[in-house]
mmCIF file of C-alpha atoms in Angstrom:
data_model
loop_
_atom_site.group_PDB
_atom_site.id
_atom_site.type_symbol
_atom_site.label_atom_id
_atom_site.label_comp_id
_atom_site.label_asym_id
_atom_site.label_seq_id
_atom_site.Cartn_x
_atom_site.Cartn_y
_atom_site.Cartn_z
ATOM 1 C CA MET A 12 -159.018 51.470 144.754
ATOM 2 C CA LYS A 13 -161.496 49.899 147.422
ATOM 3 C CA LEU A 14 -164.151 51.671 146.466
ATOM 4 C CA PHE A 15 -163.690 50.945 142.799
ATOM 5 C CA ILE A 16 -163.521 47.214 143.319
ATOM 6 C CA LEU A 17 -167.115 47.368 145.659
ATOM 7 C CA PHE A 18 -168.032 49.562 142.768
ATOM 8 C CA MET A 19 -167.362 46.510 140.353
ATOM 9 C CA LYS A 20 -168.941 43.860 142.262
ATOM 10 C CA LEU A 21 -172.421 43.601 140.379
ATOM 11 C CA ASN A 22 -175.709 42.098 140.867
ATOM 12 C CA ILE A 23 -176.525 41.042 137.282
ATOM 13 C CA SER A 24 -179.727 39.584 135.917
ATOM 14 C CA PHE A 25 -179.144 37.378 132.817
ATOM 15 C CA VAL A 26 -181.951 37.261 130.385
ATOM 16 C CA VAL A 27 -182.005 34.755 127.972
ATOM 17 C CA PRO A 28 -184.990 34.240 125.566
ATOM 18 C CA THR A 29 -185.060 30.977 123.945
ATOM 19 C CA VAL A 30 -187.145 28.912 121.444
ATOM 20 C CA ASP A 31 -186.973 25.404 119.607
ATOM 21 C CA SER A 32 -183.514 24.750 121.623
ATOM 22 C CA SER A 33 -184.931 21.321 123.415
ATOM 23 C CA LYS A 34 -180.872 19.788 122.423
ATOM 24 C CA THR A 35 -178.604 22.664 123.460
ATOM 25 C CA ILE A 36 -180.615 24.788 126.131
ATOM 26 C CA ASN A 37 -179.697 22.550 129.387
ATOM 27 C CA LYS A 38 -175.863 22.503 128.348
ATOM 28 C CA ASN A 39 -175.622 26.237 127.378
ATOM 29 C CA ILE A 40 -177.593 27.387 130.367
ATOM 30 C CA SER A 41 -175.071 25.327 132.739
ATOM 31 C CA GLN A 42 -172.240 26.486 131.195
ATOM 32 C CA LEU A 43 -173.715 30.206 131.396
ATOM 33 C CA GLU A 44 -173.775 29.624 135.132
ATOM 34 C CA LYS A 45 -170.216 28.267 135.625
ATOM 35 C CA THR A 46 -168.950 31.151 133.759
ATOM 36 C CA ILE A 47 -170.900 33.602 135.854
ATOM 37 C CA ASN A 48 -169.987 31.611 139.407
ATOM 38 C CA SER A 49 -166.352 31.909 138.363
ATOM 39 C CA ASN A 50 -166.366 35.634 137.580
ATOM 40 C CA ASP A 51 -165.037 37.786 140.838
ATOM 41 C CA ASN A 52 -166.661 40.755 139.704
ATOM 42 C CA ILE A 53 -170.280 39.445 139.938
ATOM 43 C CA LYS A 54 -171.588 39.724 143.677
ATOM 44 C CA ASP A 55 -175.101 38.267 142.961
ATOM 45 C CA TYR A 56 -177.265 37.048 140.044
ATOM 46 C CA GLU A 57 -180.245 35.399 138.203
ATOM 47 C CA ILE A 58 -181.478 33.807 135.247
ATOM 48 C CA ILE A 59 -184.057 34.647 133.468
ATOM 49 C CA LEU A 60 -184.823 32.064 131.073
ATOM 50 C CA ALA A 61 -188.103 33.296 128.583
ATOM 51 C CA ALA A 62 -189.002 30.250 126.819
ATOM 52 C CA GLN A 63 -191.536 31.126 124.181
ATOM 53 C CA GLY A 64 -193.962 28.765 122.472
ATOM 54 C CA SER A 65 -191.783 25.838 120.446
ATOM 55 C CA ASN A 66 -191.989 23.312 118.056
ATOM 56 C CA ASP A 67 -189.893 20.750 120.235
ATOM 57 C CA ASN A 68 -189.896 20.019 123.754
ATOM 58 C CA THR A 69 -188.157 23.109 124.979
ATOM 59 C CA PHE A 70 -190.710 23.340 127.948
ATOM 60 C CA GLU A 71 -190.149 20.181 129.364
ATOM 61 C CA LYS A 72 -186.549 20.524 128.776
ATOM 62 C CA ILE A 73 -185.783 23.400 130.752
ATOM 63 C CA LYS A 74 -188.853 22.438 133.771
ATOM 64 C CA ASN A 75 -185.923 19.814 134.561
ATOM 65 C CA ILE A 76 -183.028 22.598 135.442
ATOM 66 C CA LYS A 77 -182.796 22.293 139.022
ATOM 67 C CA SER A 78 -180.630 25.324 139.697
ATOM 68 C CA LYS A 79 -182.074 27.653 142.333
ATOM 69 C CA LYS A 80 -180.822 30.758 140.313
ATOM 70 C CA VAL A 81 -182.704 29.975 137.353
ATOM 71 C CA LYS A 82 -186.331 31.780 136.749
ATOM 72 C CA LYS A 83 -188.313 30.063 134.421
ATOM 73 C CA LEU A 84 -190.812 31.569 131.928
ATOM 74 C CA PHE A 85 -193.344 29.917 129.382
ATOM 75 C CA ILE A 86 -194.647 32.002 127.067
ATOM 76 C CA LYS A 87 -197.388 30.820 124.383
ATOM 77 C CA THR A 88 -196.367 33.627 121.774
ATOM 78 C CA ARG A 89 -193.232 33.074 119.834
ATOM 79 C CA GLY A 90 -191.059 36.253 119.289
ATOM 80 C CA LYS A 91 -187.602 37.346 120.780
ATOM 81 C CA GLY A 92 -189.034 40.700 121.554
ATOM 82 C CA ILE A 93 -191.484 39.351 123.845
ATOM 83 C CA GLY A 94 -189.040 36.832 125.269
ATOM 84 C CA ILE A 95 -186.919 40.119 126.024
ATOM 85 C CA THR A 96 -189.361 42.283 127.405
ATOM 86 C CA SER A 97 -191.228 39.496 130.097
ATOM 87 C CA GLY A 98 -187.615 38.782 131.664
ATOM 88 C CA MET A 99 -186.585 42.245 131.768
ATOM 89 C CA LYS A 100 -189.731 43.427 133.671
ATOM 90 C CA ILE A 101 -189.148 40.499 136.170
ATOM 91 C CA ALA A 102 -185.447 41.331 136.699
ATOM 92 C CA LYS A 103 -184.743 42.145 140.078
ATOM 93 C CA PHE A 104 -181.168 43.406 139.718
ATOM 94 C CA PRO A 105 -180.284 46.986 138.504
ATOM 95 C CA TRP A 106 -178.295 45.488 135.406
ATOM 96 C CA ILE A 107 -179.781 43.141 132.955
ATOM 97 C CA LEU A 108 -177.457 41.211 130.906
ATOM 98 C CA MET A 109 -179.522 40.220 127.865
ATOM 99 C CA ILE A 110 -177.697 37.308 125.651
ATOM 100 C CA ASP A 111 -178.717 34.942 122.879
ATOM 101 C CA ASP A 112 -179.931 31.553 123.729
ATOM 102 C CA ASP A 113 -176.551 29.636 122.151
ATOM 103 C CA ILE A 114 -174.434 31.935 124.415
ATOM 104 C CA PRO A 115 -172.254 32.899 121.091
ATOM 105 C CA TYR A 116 -170.188 35.317 122.877
ATOM 106 C CA ASP A 117 -167.659 35.268 126.077
ATOM 107 C CA VAL A 118 -169.457 36.623 128.693
ATOM 108 C CA GLN A 119 -166.495 36.522 131.172
ATOM 109 C CA ASP A 120 -164.443 38.974 128.390
ATOM 110 C CA PHE A 121 -167.736 40.836 127.972
ATOM 111 C CA ILE A 122 -167.847 41.926 131.802
ATOM 112 C CA LYS A 123 -164.106 42.453 131.601
ATOM 113 C CA LYS A 124 -164.580 45.047 129.358
ATOM 114 C CA SER A 125 -167.642 46.650 130.766
ATOM 115 C CA GLU A 126 -166.172 47.397 133.564
ATOM 116 C CA LYS A 127 -164.453 50.761 133.060
ATOM 117 C CA LEU A 128 -167.503 51.598 130.904
ATOM 118 C CA ILE A 129 -170.838 50.971 133.587
ATOM 119 C CA LYS A 130 -170.117 53.743 135.628
ATOM 120 C CA LYS A 131 -170.988 56.503 132.462
ATOM 121 C CA ASN A 132 -173.093 54.536 130.448
ATOM 122 C CA GLU A 133 -176.669 53.102 130.413
ATOM 123 C CA ILE A 134 -176.438 50.492 127.844
ATOM 124 C CA ILE A 135 -173.176 48.784 126.404
ATOM 125 C CA ILE A 136 -172.970 46.716 123.541
ATOM 126 C CA GLY A 137 -170.909 43.623 122.500
ATOM 127 C CA SER A 138 -170.343 44.698 118.927
ATOM 128 C CA ARG A 139 -168.957 42.880 115.910
ATOM 129 C CA TYR A 140 -168.278 45.848 113.903
ATOM 130 C CA VAL A 141 -166.002 48.363 115.870
ATOM 131 C CA LYS A 142 -163.065 46.684 115.462
ATOM 132 C CA LYS A 143 -162.080 43.972 112.708
ATOM 133 C CA ILE A 144 -162.395 40.765 113.949
ATOM 134 C CA LYS A 145 -162.838 37.907 112.241
ATOM 135 C CA HIS A 146 -166.175 35.886 112.875
ATOM 136 C CA GLU A 147 -167.389 32.792 112.497
ATOM 137 C CA ILE A 148 -170.550 34.058 110.533
ATOM 138 C CA PRO A 149 -171.928 32.253 107.511
ATOM 139 C CA PHE A 150 -172.083 34.206 104.450
ATOM 140 C CA ILE A 151 -175.872 33.512 104.030
ATOM 141 C CA ARG A 152 -176.308 35.719 107.193
ATOM 142 C CA LYS A 153 -173.502 38.400 106.137
ATOM 143 C CA VAL A 154 -175.526 40.056 102.915
ATOM 144 C CA PRO A 155 -178.812 39.993 104.814
ATOM 145 C CA SER A 156 -177.444 41.378 108.221
ATOM 146 C CA PHE A 157 -175.091 44.347 106.116
ATOM 147 C CA CYS A 158 -178.436 45.486 104.155
ATOM 148 C CA TYR A 159 -180.845 45.143 107.370
ATOM 149 C CA ARG A 160 -177.689 47.839 109.471
ATOM 150 C CA THR A 161 -177.682 49.973 106.228
ATOM 151 C CA LEU A 162 -181.456 50.265 105.868
ATOM 152 C CA VAL A 163 -181.613 51.037 109.545
ATOM 153 C CA ARG A 164 -179.530 53.932 109.350
ATOM 154 C CA ILE A 165 -180.862 55.363 106.778
ATOM 155 C CA LEU A 166 -184.743 55.128 108.292
ATOM 156 C CA PHE A 167 -183.742 55.948 112.276
ATOM 157 C CA SER A 168 -180.113 57.578 112.210
ATOM 158 C CA ILE A 169 -178.987 54.710 114.507
ATOM 159 C CA PRO A 170 -175.089 55.580 115.109
ATOM 160 C CA GLN A 171 -174.168 52.280 116.382
ATOM 161 C CA LYS A 172 -172.218 50.092 114.685
ATOM 162 C CA ASP A 173 -174.230 46.534 115.770
ATOM 163 C CA ILE A 174 -177.520 47.287 116.176
ATOM 164 C CA GLN A 175 -178.436 43.540 116.583
ATOM 165 C CA ALA A 176 -176.221 42.820 119.006
ATOM 166 C CA GLY A 177 -176.584 39.343 120.726
ATOM 167 C CA ILE A 178 -175.146 39.986 123.682
ATOM 168 C CA LYS A 179 -175.760 44.118 125.351
ATOM 169 C CA LEU A 180 -175.694 45.151 129.322
ATOM 170 C CA ILE A 181 -178.409 47.392 130.118
ATOM 171 C CA LYS A 182 -179.194 49.496 133.086
ATOM 172 C CA LYS A 183 -182.704 48.421 133.768
ATOM 173 C CA ASN A 184 -183.844 52.276 134.885
ATOM 174 C CA ILE A 185 -183.448 53.191 131.599
ATOM 175 C CA PHE A 186 -187.385 51.847 131.308
ATOM 176 C CA ARG A 187 -188.214 54.980 133.507
ATOM 177 C CA LYS A 188 -187.362 57.218 130.731
ATOM 178 C CA ILE A 189 -188.219 54.820 127.854
ATOM 179 C CA HIS A 190 -190.970 52.630 126.978
ATOM 180 C CA PHE A 191 -189.833 48.894 126.468
ATOM 181 C CA PRO A 192 -190.167 47.884 122.977
ATOM 182 C CA GLN A 193 -193.263 46.954 121.426
ATOM 183 C CA GLY A 194 -191.972 44.659 118.967
ATOM 184 C CA ILE A 195 -192.075 40.699 119.653
ATOM 185 C CA GLY A 196 -189.734 39.445 117.214
ATOM 186 C CA TYR A 197 -186.238 40.426 116.080
ATOM 187 C CA VAL A 198 -186.869 44.168 115.760
ATOM 188 C CA TRP A 199 -186.711 44.719 119.311
ATOM 189 C CA ASP A 200 -182.860 45.683 119.431
ATOM 190 C CA THR A 201 -183.221 48.392 116.746
ATOM 191 C CA GLU A 202 -186.429 49.653 118.424
ATOM 192 C CA LEU A 203 -184.306 50.014 121.647
ATOM 193 C CA LEU A 204 -181.832 51.886 120.143
ATOM 194 C CA TYR A 205 -184.245 53.939 118.253
ATOM 195 C CA ASP A 206 -185.886 55.698 121.291
ATOM 196 C CA ALA A 207 -182.725 55.079 123.866
ATOM 197 C CA ASN A 208 -180.606 57.471 121.013
ATOM 198 C CA LYS A 209 -183.944 59.732 121.070
ATOM 199 C CA LYS A 210 -183.686 60.102 124.456
ATOM 200 C CA LYS A 211 -179.760 60.635 124.467
ATOM 201 C CA LEU A 212 -179.073 58.101 126.684
ATOM 202 C CA LYS A 213 -175.315 57.165 127.030
ATOM 203 C CA ILE A 214 -174.561 53.994 124.899
ATOM 204 C CA ALA A 215 -171.078 52.308 124.590
ATOM 205 C CA GLU A 216 -169.659 49.563 122.004
ATOM 206 C CA ILE A 217 -167.014 47.338 122.905
ATOM 207 C CA PRO A 218 -165.308 44.573 120.589
ATOM 208 C CA MET A 219 -166.246 41.351 120.846
ATOM 209 C CA PHE A 220 -166.118 38.124 118.760
ATOM 210 C CA LEU A 221 -168.926 36.204 117.848
ATOM 211 C CA LYS A 222 -169.050 32.066 117.627
ATOM 212 C CA GLN A 223 -171.731 31.267 115.161
ATOM 213 C CA ASN A 224 -173.283 28.140 116.807
ATOM 214 C CA PRO A 225 -175.833 26.205 114.692
ATOM 215 C CA ASN A 226 -179.261 26.911 115.356
ATOM 216 C CA LYS A 227 -182.536 26.691 113.463
ATOM 217 C CA LEU A 228 -182.948 30.197 112.674
ATOM 218 C CA SER A 229 -184.026 30.743 109.212
ATOM 219 C CA VAL A 230 -182.943 34.020 107.300
ATOM 220 C CA ARG A 231 -185.284 33.778 104.590
ATOM 221 C CA SER A 232 -188.286 33.154 106.918
ATOM 222 C CA VAL A 233 -186.727 36.117 109.161
ATOM 223 C CA ILE A 234 -186.520 38.532 106.582
ATOM 224 C CA PRO A 235 -189.743 39.545 105.669
ATOM 225 C CA LYS A 236 -190.785 39.772 109.373
ATOM 226 C CA MET A 237 -188.688 42.204 110.123
ATOM 227 C CA LEU A 238 -188.764 44.561 106.874
ATOM 228 C CA LYS A 239 -192.769 44.585 108.160
ATOM 229 C CA ASP A 240 -191.752 45.364 111.815
ATOM 230 C CA ILE A 241 -189.510 48.056 110.826
ATOM 231 C CA LEU A 242 -191.666 49.364 108.738
ATOM 232 C CA LYS A 243 -194.197 49.727 111.523
ATOM 233 C CA LEU A 244 -191.539 51.256 113.805
ATOM 234 C CA TRP A 245 -190.962 53.696 110.854
ATOM 235 C CA PHE A 246 -194.584 54.603 110.441
ATOM 236 C CA LYS A 247 -195.037 55.227 114.407
#
């Protein structure tokens, strides 16, 4: 039992990509840090805040964060994918937890549910679809999400149900077996799972409740870019 407890004392790098989040980012990161500090299974951690070029004063807000646990990246290029990759490349701990900047998942619950899976898996996905849970997702996002998941399964035969999950725990050394995804946008997750499945990496999904917080993501503007990136990945 002692060995199991020691094993569960994790060192984790949290990677949080963010853009146009000046009104919420300081509050969200502060709450994330409180959550982490109250978790008995985390031995040490860092929060890598990967801010991409924004149309508001996100950069200035992030500069005001005083926590010594927060590493700040300021990237001129916009794109969730480039934010995640940039953060992961400088992560110092063996496990990386990537999460959306509005922190729409219960991090405590996710880590607790991951405890029994980390020994045998290299990627753990907080999934919205492995169990019937009523999520707070607007209808305008449900339909495009369903269509995207269906298209990806047809093109790439990815078996996981939640391809675009906003919370994942990833063993950093998998990037010795696969390349960091090349996509700079929202298709980053798809490329990761496509390459990981090709290399037969161990991947698990656990049911998670998603609380859809208000943000500036425009479905209409994102869909054409995602389709374009999907076609690039398919031709590659």
